[in-house]
mmCIF file with all atom_site columns, C-alpha atoms in Angstrom:
data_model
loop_
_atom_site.group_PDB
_atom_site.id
_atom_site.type_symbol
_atom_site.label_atom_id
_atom_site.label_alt_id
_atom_site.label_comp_id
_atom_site.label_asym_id
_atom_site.label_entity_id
_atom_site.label_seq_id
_atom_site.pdbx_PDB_ins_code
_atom_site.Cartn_x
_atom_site.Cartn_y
_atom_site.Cartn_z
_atom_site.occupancy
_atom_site.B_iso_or_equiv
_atom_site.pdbx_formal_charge
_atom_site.auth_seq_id
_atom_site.auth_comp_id
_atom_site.auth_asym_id
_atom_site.auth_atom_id
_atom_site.pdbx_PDB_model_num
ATOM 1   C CA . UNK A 1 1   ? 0.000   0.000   0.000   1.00 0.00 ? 1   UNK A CA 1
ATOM 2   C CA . UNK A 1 2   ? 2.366   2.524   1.254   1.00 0.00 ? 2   UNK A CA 1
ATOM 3   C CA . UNK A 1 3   ? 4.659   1.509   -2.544  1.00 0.00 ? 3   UNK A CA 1
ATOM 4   C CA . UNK A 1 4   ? 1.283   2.549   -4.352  1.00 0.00 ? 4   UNK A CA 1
ATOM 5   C CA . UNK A 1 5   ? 0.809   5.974   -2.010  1.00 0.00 ? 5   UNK A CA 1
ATOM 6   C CA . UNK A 1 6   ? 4.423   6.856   -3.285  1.00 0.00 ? 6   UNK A CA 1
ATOM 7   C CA . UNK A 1 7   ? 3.642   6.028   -6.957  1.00 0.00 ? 7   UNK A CA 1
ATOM 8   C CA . UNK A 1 8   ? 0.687   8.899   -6.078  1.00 0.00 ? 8   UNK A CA 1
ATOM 9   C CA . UNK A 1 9   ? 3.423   11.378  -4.587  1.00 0.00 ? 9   UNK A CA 1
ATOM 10  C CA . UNK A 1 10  ? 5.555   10.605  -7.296  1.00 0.00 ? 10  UNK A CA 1
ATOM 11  C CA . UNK A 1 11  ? 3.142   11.800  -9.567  1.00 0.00 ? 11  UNK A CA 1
ATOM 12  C CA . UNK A 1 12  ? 2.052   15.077  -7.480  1.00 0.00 ? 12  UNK A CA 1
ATOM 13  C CA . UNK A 1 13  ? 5.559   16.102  -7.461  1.00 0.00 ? 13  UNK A CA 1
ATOM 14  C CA . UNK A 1 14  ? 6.532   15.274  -10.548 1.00 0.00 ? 14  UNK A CA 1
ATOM 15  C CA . UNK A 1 15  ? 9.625   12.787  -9.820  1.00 0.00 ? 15  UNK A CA 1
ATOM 16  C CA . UNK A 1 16  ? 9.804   10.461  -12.932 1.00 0.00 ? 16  UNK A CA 1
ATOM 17  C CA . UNK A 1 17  ? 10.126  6.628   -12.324 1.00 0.00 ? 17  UNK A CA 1
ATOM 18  C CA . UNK A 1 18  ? 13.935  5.748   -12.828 1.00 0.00 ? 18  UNK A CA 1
ATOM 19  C CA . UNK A 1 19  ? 16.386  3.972   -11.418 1.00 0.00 ? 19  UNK A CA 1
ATOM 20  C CA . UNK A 1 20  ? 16.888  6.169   -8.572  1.00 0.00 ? 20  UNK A CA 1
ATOM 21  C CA . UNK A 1 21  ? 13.410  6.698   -8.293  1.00 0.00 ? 21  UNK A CA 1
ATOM 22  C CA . UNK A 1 22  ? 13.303  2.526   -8.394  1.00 0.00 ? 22  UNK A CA 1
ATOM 23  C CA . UNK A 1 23  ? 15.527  1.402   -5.343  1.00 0.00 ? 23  UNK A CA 1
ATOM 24  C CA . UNK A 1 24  ? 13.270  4.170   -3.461  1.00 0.00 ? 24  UNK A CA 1
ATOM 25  C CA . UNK A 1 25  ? 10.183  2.299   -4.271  1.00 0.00 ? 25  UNK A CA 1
ATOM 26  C CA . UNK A 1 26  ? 12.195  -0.839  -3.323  1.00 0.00 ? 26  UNK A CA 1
ATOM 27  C CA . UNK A 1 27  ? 13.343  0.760   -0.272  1.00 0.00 ? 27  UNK A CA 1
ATOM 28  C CA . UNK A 1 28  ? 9.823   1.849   0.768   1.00 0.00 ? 28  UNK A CA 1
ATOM 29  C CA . UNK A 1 29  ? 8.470   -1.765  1.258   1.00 0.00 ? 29  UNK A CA 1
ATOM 30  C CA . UNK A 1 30  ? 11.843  -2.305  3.636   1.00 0.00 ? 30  UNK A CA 1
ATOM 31  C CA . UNK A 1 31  ? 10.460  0.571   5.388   1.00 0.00 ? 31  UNK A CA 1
ATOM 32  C CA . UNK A 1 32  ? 7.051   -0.043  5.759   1.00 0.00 ? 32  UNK A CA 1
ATOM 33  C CA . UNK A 1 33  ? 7.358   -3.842  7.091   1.00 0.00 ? 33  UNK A CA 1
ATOM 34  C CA . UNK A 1 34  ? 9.883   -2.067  9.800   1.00 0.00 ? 34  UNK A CA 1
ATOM 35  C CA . UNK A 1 35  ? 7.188   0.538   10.875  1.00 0.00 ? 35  UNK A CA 1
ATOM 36  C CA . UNK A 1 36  ? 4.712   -2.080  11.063  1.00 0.00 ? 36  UNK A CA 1
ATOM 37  C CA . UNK A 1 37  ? 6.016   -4.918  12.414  1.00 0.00 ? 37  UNK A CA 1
ATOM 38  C CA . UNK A 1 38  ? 6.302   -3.665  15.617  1.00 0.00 ? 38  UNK A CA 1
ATOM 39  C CA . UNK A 1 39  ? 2.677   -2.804  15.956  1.00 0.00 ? 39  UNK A CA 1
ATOM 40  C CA . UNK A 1 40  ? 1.635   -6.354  14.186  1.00 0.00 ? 40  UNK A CA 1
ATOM 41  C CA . UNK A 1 41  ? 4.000   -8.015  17.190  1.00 0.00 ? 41  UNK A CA 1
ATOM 42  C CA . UNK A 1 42  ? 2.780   -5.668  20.093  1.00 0.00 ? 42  UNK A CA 1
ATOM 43  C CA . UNK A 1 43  ? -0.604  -6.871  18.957  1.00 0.00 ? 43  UNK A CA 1
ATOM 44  C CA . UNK A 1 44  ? 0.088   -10.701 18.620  1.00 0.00 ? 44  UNK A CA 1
ATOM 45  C CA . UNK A 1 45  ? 1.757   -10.675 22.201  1.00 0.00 ? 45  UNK A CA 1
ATOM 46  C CA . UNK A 1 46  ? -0.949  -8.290  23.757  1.00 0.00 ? 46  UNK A CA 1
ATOM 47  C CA . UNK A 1 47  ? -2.647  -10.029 26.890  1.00 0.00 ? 47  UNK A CA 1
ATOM 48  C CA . UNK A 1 48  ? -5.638  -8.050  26.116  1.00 0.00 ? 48  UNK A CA 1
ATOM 49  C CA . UNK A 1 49  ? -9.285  -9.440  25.019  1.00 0.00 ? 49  UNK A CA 1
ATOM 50  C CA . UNK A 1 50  ? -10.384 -8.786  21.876  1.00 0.00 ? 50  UNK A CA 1
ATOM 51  C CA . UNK A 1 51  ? -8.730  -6.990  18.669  1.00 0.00 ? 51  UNK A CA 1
ATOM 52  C CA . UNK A 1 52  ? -10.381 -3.663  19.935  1.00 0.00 ? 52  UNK A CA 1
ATOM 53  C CA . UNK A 1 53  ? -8.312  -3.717  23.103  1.00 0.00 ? 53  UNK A CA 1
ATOM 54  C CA . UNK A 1 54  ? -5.464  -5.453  21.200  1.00 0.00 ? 54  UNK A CA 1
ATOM 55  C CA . UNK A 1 55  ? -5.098  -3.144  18.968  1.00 0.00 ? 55  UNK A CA 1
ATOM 56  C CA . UNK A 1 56  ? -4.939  -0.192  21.760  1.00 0.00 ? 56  UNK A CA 1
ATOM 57  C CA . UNK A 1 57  ? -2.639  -2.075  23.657  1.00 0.00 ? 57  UNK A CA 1
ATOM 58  C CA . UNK A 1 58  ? -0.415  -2.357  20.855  1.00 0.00 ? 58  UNK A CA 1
ATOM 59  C CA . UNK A 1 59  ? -0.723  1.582   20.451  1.00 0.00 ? 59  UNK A CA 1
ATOM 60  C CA . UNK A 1 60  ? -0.140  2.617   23.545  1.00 0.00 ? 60  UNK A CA 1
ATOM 61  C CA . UNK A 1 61  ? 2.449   0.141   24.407  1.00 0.00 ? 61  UNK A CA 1
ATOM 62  C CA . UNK A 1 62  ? 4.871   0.784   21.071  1.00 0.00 ? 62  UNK A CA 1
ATOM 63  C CA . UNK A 1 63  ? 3.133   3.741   19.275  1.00 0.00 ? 63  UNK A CA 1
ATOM 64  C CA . UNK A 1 64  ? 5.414   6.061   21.149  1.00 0.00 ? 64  UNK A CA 1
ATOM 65  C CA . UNK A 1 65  ? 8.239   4.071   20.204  1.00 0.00 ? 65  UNK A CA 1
ATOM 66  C CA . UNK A 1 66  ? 7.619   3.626   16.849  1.00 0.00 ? 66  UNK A CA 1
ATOM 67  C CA . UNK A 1 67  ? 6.841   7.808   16.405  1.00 0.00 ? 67  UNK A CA 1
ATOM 68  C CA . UNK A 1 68  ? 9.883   8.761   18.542  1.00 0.00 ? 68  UNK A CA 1
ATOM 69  C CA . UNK A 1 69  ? 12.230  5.909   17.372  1.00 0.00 ? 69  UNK A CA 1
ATOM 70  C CA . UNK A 1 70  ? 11.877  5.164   13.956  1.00 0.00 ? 70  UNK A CA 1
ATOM 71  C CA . UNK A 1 71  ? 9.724   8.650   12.569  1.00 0.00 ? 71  UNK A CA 1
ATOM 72  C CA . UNK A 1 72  ? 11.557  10.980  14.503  1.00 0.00 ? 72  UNK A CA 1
ATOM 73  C CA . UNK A 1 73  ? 14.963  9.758   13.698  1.00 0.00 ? 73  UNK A CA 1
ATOM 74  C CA . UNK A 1 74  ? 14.575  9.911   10.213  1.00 0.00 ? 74  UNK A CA 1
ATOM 75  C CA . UNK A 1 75  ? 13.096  12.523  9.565   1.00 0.00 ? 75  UNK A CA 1
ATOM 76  C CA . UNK A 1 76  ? 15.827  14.371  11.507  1.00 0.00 ? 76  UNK A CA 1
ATOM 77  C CA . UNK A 1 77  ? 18.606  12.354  9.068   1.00 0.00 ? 77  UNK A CA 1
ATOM 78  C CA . UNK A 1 78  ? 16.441  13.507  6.349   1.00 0.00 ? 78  UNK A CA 1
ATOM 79  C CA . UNK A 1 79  ? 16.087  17.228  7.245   1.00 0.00 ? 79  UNK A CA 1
ATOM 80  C CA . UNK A 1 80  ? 20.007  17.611  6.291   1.00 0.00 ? 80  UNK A CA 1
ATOM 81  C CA . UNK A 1 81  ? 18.723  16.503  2.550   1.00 0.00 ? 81  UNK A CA 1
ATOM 82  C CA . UNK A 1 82  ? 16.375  19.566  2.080   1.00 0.00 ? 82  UNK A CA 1
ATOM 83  C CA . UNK A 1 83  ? 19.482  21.746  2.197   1.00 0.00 ? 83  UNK A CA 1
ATOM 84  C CA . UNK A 1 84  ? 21.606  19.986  -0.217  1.00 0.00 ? 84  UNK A CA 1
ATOM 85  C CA . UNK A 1 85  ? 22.261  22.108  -3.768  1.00 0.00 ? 85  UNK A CA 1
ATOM 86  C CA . UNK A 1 86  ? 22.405  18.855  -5.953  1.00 0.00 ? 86  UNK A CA 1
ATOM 87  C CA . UNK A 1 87  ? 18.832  18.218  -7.437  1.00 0.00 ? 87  UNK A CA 1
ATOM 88  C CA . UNK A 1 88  ? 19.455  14.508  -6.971  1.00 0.00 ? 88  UNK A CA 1
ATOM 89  C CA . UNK A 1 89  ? 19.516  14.593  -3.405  1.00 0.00 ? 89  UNK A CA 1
ATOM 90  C CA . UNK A 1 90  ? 16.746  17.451  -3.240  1.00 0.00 ? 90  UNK A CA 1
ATOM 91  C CA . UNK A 1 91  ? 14.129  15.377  -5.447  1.00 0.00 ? 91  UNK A CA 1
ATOM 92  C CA . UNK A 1 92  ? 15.051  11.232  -5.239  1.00 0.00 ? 92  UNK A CA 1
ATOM 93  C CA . UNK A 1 93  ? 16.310  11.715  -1.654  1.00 0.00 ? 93  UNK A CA 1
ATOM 94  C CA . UNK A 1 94  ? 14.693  14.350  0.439   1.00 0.00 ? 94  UNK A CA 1
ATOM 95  C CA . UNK A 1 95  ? 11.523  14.294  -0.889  1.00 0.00 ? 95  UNK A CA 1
ATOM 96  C CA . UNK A 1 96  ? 11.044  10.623  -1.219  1.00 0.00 ? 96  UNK A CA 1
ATOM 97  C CA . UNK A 1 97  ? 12.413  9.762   1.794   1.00 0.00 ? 97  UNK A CA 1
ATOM 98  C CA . UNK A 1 98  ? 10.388  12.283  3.264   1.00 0.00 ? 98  UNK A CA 1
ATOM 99  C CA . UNK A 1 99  ? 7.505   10.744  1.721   1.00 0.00 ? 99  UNK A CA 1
ATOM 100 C CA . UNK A 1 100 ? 8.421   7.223   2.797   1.00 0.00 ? 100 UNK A CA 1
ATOM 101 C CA . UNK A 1 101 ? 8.900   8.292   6.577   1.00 0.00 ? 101 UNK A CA 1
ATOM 102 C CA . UNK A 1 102 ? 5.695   9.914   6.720   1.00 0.00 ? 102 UNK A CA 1
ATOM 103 C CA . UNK A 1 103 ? 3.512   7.310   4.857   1.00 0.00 ? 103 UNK A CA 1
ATOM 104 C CA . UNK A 1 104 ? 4.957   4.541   6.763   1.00 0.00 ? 104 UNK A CA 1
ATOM 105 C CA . UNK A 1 105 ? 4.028   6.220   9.888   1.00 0.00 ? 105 UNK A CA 1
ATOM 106 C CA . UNK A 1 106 ? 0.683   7.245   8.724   1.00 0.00 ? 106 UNK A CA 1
ATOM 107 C CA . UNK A 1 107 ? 0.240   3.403   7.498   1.00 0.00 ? 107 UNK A CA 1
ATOM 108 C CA . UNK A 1 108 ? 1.650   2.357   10.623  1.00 0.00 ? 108 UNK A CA 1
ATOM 109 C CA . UNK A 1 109 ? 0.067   4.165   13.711  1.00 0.00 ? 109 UNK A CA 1
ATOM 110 C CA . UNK A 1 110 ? -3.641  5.200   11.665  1.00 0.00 ? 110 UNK A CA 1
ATOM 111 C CA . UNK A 1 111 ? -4.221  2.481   9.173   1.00 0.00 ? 111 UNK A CA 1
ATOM 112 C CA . UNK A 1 112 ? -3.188  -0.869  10.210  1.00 0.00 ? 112 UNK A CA 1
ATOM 113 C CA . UNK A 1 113 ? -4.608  -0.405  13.603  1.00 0.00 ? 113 UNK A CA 1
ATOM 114 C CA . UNK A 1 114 ? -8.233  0.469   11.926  1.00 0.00 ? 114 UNK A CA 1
ATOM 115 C CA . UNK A 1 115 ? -7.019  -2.173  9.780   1.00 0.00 ? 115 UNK A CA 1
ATOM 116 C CA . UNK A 1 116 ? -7.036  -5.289  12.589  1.00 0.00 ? 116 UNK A CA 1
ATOM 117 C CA . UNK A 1 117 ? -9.672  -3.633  15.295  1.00 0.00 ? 117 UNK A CA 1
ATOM 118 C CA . UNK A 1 118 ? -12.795 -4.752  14.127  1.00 0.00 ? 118 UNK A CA 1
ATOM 119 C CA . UNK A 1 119 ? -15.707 -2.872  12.671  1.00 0.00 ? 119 UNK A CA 1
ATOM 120 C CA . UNK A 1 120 ? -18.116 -0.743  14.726  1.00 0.00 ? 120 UNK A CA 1
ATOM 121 C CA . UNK A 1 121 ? -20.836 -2.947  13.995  1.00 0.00 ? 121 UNK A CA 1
ATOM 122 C CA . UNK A 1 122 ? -18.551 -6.451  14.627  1.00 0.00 ? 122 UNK A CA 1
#
């Protein structure tokens, strides 16, 4: 999902699909799997009852974590990039990476725990 959302940012900012652009994409799924697999495991080992309270469990136990560990980190390795003069690092770097970080923290901590709590009426 989050390798299709960057296809969409690739398009809104214009950043044609080569191989720099390629070993992002690549990169991204890397990503993702390491923002979410420590929410999917939280949830799996969570003593709670029910996916509802799993699933908050698993928030509250390694959300923080995962926004001041893995987000926060990057994004401050991937500040440096805005300031670089070469348009390489501007476009297939900083804003890629940028959009990685942020959709695999959206996908992460929004989406895949609506994803596994069940639905209001379930």
């Amino acid at each position: 999902m989050i390798t299709a959302d960057m296809f969409g940012l690739m398009y809104l900012w214009g950043i044609t699909l080569n191989a720099v652009s390629l070993v992002n994409l690549v990169m991204s799924v890397g990503i993702s799997v390491e923002f979410s697999s420590h929410i999917v495991k939280s949830f799996t080992k969570s003593k709670a009852v029910g996916r509802m309270d799993k699933s908050y469990d698993a928030l509250v136990r390694t959300g923080p974590s995962v926004l001041s560990g893995i987000t926060l980190t990057k994004f401050v390795g991937i500040v440096v990039l805005a300031f670089a003069k070469s348009q390489i690092f501007e476009i297939f770097y900083f804003r890629m990476y940028l959009g990685i970080v942020i959709l695999g923290a959206l996908h992460s901590l929004v989406f895949l725990p609506a994803s596994i709590s069940p639905s209001p009426e379930g």
